[in-house]
Tab-separated table of C-alpha atoms in Angstrom:
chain	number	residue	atom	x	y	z
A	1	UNK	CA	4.484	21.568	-3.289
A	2	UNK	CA	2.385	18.744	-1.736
A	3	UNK	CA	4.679	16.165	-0.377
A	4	UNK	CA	4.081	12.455	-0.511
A	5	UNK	CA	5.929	9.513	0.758
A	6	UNK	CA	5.070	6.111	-1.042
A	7	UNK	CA	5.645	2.705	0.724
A	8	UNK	CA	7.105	-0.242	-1.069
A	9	UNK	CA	7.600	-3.496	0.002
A	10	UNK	CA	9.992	-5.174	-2.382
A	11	UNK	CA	9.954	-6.362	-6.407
A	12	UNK	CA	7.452	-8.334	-7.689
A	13	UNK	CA	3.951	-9.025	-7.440
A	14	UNK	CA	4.275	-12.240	-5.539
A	15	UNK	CA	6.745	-11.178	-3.189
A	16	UNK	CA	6.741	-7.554	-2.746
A	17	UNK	CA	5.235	-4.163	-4.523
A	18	UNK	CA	3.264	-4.825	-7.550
A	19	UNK	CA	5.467	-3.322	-9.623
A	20	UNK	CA	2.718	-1.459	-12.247
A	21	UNK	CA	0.545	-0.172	-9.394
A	22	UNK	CA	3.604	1.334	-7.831
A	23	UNK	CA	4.745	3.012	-11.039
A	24	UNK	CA	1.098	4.669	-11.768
A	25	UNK	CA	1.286	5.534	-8.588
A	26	UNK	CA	4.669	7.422	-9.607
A	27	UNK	CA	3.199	8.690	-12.651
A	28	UNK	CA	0.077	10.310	-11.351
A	29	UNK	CA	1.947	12.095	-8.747
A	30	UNK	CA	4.260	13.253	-11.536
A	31	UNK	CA	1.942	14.545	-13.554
A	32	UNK	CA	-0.013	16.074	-10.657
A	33	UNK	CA	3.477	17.977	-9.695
A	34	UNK	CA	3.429	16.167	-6.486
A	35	UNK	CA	6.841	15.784	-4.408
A	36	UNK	CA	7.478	12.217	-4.279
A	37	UNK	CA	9.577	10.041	-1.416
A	38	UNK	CA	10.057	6.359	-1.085
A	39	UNK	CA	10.455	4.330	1.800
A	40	UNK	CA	10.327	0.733	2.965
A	41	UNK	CA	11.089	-1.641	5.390
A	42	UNK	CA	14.835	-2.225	6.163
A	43	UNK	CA	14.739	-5.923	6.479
A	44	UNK	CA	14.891	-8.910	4.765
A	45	UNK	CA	11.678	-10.169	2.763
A	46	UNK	CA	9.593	-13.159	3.670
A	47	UNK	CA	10.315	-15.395	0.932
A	48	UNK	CA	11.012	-15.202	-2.860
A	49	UNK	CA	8.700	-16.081	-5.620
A	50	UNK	CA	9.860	-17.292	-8.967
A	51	UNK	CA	7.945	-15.284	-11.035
A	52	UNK	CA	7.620	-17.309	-14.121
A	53	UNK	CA	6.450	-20.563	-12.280
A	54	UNK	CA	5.267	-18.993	-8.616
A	55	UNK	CA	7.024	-21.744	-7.239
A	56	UNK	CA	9.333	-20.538	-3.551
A	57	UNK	CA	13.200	-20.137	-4.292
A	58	UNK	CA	15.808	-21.298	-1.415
A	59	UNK	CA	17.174	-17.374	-1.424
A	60	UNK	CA	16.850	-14.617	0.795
A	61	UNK	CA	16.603	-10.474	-0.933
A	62	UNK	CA	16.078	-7.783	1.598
A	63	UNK	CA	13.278	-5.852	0.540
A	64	UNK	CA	14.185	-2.204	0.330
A	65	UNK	CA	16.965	-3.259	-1.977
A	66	UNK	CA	14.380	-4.849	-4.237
A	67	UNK	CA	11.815	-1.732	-3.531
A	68	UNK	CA	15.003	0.166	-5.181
A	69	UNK	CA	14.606	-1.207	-8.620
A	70	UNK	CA	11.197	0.816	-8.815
A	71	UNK	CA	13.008	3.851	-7.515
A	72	UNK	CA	15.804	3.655	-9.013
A	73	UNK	CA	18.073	3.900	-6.054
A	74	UNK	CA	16.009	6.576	-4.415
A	75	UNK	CA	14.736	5.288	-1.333
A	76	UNK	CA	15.046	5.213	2.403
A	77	UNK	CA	14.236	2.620	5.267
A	78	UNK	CA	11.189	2.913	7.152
A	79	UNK	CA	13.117	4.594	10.398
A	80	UNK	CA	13.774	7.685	8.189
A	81	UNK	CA	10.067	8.495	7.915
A	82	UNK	CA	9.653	12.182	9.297
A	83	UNK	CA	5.972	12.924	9.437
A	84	UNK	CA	6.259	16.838	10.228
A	85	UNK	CA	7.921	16.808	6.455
A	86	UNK	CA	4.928	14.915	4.540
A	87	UNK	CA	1.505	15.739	3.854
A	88	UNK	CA	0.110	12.478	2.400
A	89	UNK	CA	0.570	8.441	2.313
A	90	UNK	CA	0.250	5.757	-0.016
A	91	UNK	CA	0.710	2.258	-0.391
A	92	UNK	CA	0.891	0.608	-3.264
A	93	UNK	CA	-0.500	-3.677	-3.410
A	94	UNK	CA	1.353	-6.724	-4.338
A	95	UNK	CA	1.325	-9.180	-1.918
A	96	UNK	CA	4.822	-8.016	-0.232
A	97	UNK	CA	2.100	-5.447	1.431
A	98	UNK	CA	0.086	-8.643	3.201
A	99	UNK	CA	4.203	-10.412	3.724
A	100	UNK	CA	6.357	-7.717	4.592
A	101	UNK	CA	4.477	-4.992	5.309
A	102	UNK	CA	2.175	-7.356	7.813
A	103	UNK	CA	1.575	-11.114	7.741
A	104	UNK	CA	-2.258	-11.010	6.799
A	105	UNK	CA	-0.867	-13.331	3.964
A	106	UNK	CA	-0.653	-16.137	6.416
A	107	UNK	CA	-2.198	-14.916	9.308
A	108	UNK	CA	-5.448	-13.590	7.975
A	109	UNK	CA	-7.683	-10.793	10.864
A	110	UNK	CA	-4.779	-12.088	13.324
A	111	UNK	CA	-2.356	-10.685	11.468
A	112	UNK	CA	0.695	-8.006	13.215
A	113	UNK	CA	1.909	-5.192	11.211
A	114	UNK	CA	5.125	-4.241	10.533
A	115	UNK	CA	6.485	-1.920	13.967
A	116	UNK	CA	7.579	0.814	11.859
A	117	UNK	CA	4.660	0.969	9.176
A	118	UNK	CA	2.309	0.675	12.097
A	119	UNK	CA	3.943	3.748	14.209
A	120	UNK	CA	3.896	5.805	10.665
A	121	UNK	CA	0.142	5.253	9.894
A	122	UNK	CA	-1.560	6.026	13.576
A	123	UNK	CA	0.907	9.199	13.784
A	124	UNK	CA	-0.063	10.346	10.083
A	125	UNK	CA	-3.831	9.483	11.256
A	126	UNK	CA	-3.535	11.449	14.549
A	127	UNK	CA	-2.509	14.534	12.418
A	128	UNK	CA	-5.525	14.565	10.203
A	129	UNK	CA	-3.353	13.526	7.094
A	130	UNK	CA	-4.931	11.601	4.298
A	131	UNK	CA	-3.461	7.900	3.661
A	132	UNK	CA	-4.033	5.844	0.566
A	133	UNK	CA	-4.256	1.926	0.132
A	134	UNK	CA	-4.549	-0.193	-2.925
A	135	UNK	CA	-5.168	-3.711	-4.086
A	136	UNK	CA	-4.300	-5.914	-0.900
A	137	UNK	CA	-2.623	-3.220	1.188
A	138	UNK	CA	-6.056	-2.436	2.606
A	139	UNK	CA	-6.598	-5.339	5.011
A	140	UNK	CA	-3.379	-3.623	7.286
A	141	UNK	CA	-5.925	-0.351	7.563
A	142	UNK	CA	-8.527	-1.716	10.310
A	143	UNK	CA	-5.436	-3.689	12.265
A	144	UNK	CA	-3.469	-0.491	12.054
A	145	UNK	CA	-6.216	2.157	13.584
A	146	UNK	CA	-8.332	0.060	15.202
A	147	UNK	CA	-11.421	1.491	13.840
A	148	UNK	CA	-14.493	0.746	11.660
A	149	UNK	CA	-12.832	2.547	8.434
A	150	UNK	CA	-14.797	2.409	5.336
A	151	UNK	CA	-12.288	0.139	2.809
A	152	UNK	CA	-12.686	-1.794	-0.502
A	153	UNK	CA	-10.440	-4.358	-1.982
A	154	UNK	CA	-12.844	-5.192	-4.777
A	155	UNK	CA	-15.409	-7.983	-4.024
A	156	UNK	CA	-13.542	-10.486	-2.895
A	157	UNK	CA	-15.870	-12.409	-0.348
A	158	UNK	CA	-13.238	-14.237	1.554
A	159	UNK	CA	-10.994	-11.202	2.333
A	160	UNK	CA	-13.777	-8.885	2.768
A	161	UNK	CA	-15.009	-10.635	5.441
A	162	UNK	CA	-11.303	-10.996	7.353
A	163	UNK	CA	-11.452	-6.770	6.616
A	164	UNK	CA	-14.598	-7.390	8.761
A	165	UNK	CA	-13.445	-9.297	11.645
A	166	UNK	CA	-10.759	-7.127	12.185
A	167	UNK	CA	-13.090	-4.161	12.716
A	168	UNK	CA	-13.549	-2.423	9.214
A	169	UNK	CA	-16.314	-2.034	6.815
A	170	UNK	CA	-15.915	-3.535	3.272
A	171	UNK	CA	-17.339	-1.325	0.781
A	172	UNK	CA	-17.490	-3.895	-2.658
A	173	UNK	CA	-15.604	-1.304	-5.223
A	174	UNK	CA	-15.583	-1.455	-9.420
A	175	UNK	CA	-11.919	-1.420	-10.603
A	176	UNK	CA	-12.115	2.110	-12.075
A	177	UNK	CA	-13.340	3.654	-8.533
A	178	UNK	CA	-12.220	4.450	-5.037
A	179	UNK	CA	-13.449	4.061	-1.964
A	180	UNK	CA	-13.366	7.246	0.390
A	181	UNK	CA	-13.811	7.366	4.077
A	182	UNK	CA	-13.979	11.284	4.627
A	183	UNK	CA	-13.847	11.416	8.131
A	184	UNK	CA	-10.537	9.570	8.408
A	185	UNK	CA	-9.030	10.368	5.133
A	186	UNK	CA	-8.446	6.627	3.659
A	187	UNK	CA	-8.999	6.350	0.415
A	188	UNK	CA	-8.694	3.001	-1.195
A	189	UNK	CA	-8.977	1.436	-4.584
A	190	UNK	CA	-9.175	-2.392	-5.672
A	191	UNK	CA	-6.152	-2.359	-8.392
A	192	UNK	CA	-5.056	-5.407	-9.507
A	193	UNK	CA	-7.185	-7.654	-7.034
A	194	UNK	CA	-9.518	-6.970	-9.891
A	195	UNK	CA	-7.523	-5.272	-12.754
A	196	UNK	CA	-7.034	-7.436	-15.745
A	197	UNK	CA	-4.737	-5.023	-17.943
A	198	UNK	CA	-2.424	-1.835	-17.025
A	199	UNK	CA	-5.393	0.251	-18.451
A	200	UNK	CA	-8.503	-0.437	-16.077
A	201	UNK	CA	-5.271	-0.321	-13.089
A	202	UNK	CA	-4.533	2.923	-14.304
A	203	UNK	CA	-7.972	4.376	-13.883
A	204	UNK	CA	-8.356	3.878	-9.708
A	205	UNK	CA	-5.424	4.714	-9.080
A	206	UNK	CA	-5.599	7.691	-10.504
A	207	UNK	CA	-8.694	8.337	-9.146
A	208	UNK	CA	-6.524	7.419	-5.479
A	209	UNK	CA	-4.155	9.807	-6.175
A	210	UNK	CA	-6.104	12.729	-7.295
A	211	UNK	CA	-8.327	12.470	-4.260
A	212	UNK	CA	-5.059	12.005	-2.135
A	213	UNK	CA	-3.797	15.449	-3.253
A	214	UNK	CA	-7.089	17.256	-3.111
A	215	UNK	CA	-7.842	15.982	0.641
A	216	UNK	CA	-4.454	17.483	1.756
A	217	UNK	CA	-5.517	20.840	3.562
């Protein structure tokens, strides 16, 4: 059984995972008969969101407790990851990916990544093991491995061009497609930064996920 780990970032669009890309995520891998673990960072979030209005609440939730709505309990912090054990990444969007998984939320091409996250990702890349990024969580990919890796996050001009200055190559994506970089195994996919129902969603990351599982040697 191909094993998978699946990175969250908290609850919520605005403040963490988006929660319907992480659960197609979950239900391709399902279907696929993929084994399936979650992880995320042991910490507290940035900020909170009020959903309804997007205005910033005065309260602080700590994001793999909020990651464990999705999961339903079953999840582990980042420092658990053992690499030897899994033959595939992905990362779901939301913009907990560009706030808790790295600042590019606020910090744009200067942007750090999460210590953890970024130890995972260039130790899964070093052993020729195929990652996948959707909807935001791309930007983190040139920061992370330092190369000019082929990504999309749609056609969003302004981010594209922060992809760029970090080192990557934007590669302007339809919302039912991926974007593959063969050589290093990234596949990405733009989700909801262009998505306007679950349907269309569903279609990329599918797409993602199958391509995930067939890359695995």
């Amino acid at each position: 059984m191909k094993s998978v780990a699946v990175i969250l970032s908290g609850c919520g669009v605005y403040d963490g995972s988006e929660i319907h890309e992480s659960v197609l995520t979950m239900l391709s891998l399902s279907r696929l008969g993929a084994e399936v673990s979650f992880f995320s960072p042991d910490e507290m979030q940035h900020h909170v969101i009020n959903h309804l209005n997007g205005e910033e609440k005065q309260e602080g939730r700590h994001i793999m407790e909020e990651s464990a709505r999705i999961t339903r309990g079953n999840i582990q912090p980042l420092s658990k990851v053992n690499i030897d054990e899994l033959n595939a990444l992905i990362i779901p969007g939301g913009f907990g990916a560009a706030k808790n998984l790295c600042n590019f939320a606020f910090e744009g091409s200067d942007c750090k990544i999460n210590k953890e996250l970024l130890r995972i990702v260039q130790n899964m890349h070093r052993q020729g093991k195929p990652m996948g990024f959707m909807c935001i969580a791309p930007v983190m990919v040139p920061k992370i491995l330092g190369k000019p890796i082929k990504v999309t996050i749609g056609n969003d001009p302004e981010t594209a061009a922060q992809i760029e200055r970090m080192g990557g190559v934007h590669v302007e994506c339809s919302v039912d497609d991926i974007v593959i970089d063969f050589e290093n195994k990234i596949v990405t996919t733009p989700a909801y930064m262009l998505a306007e129902s679950l349907a269309q969603a569903e279609k990329g990351i599918d797409k993602l996920v199958r391509k995930i599982l067939e890359m695995i040697e």
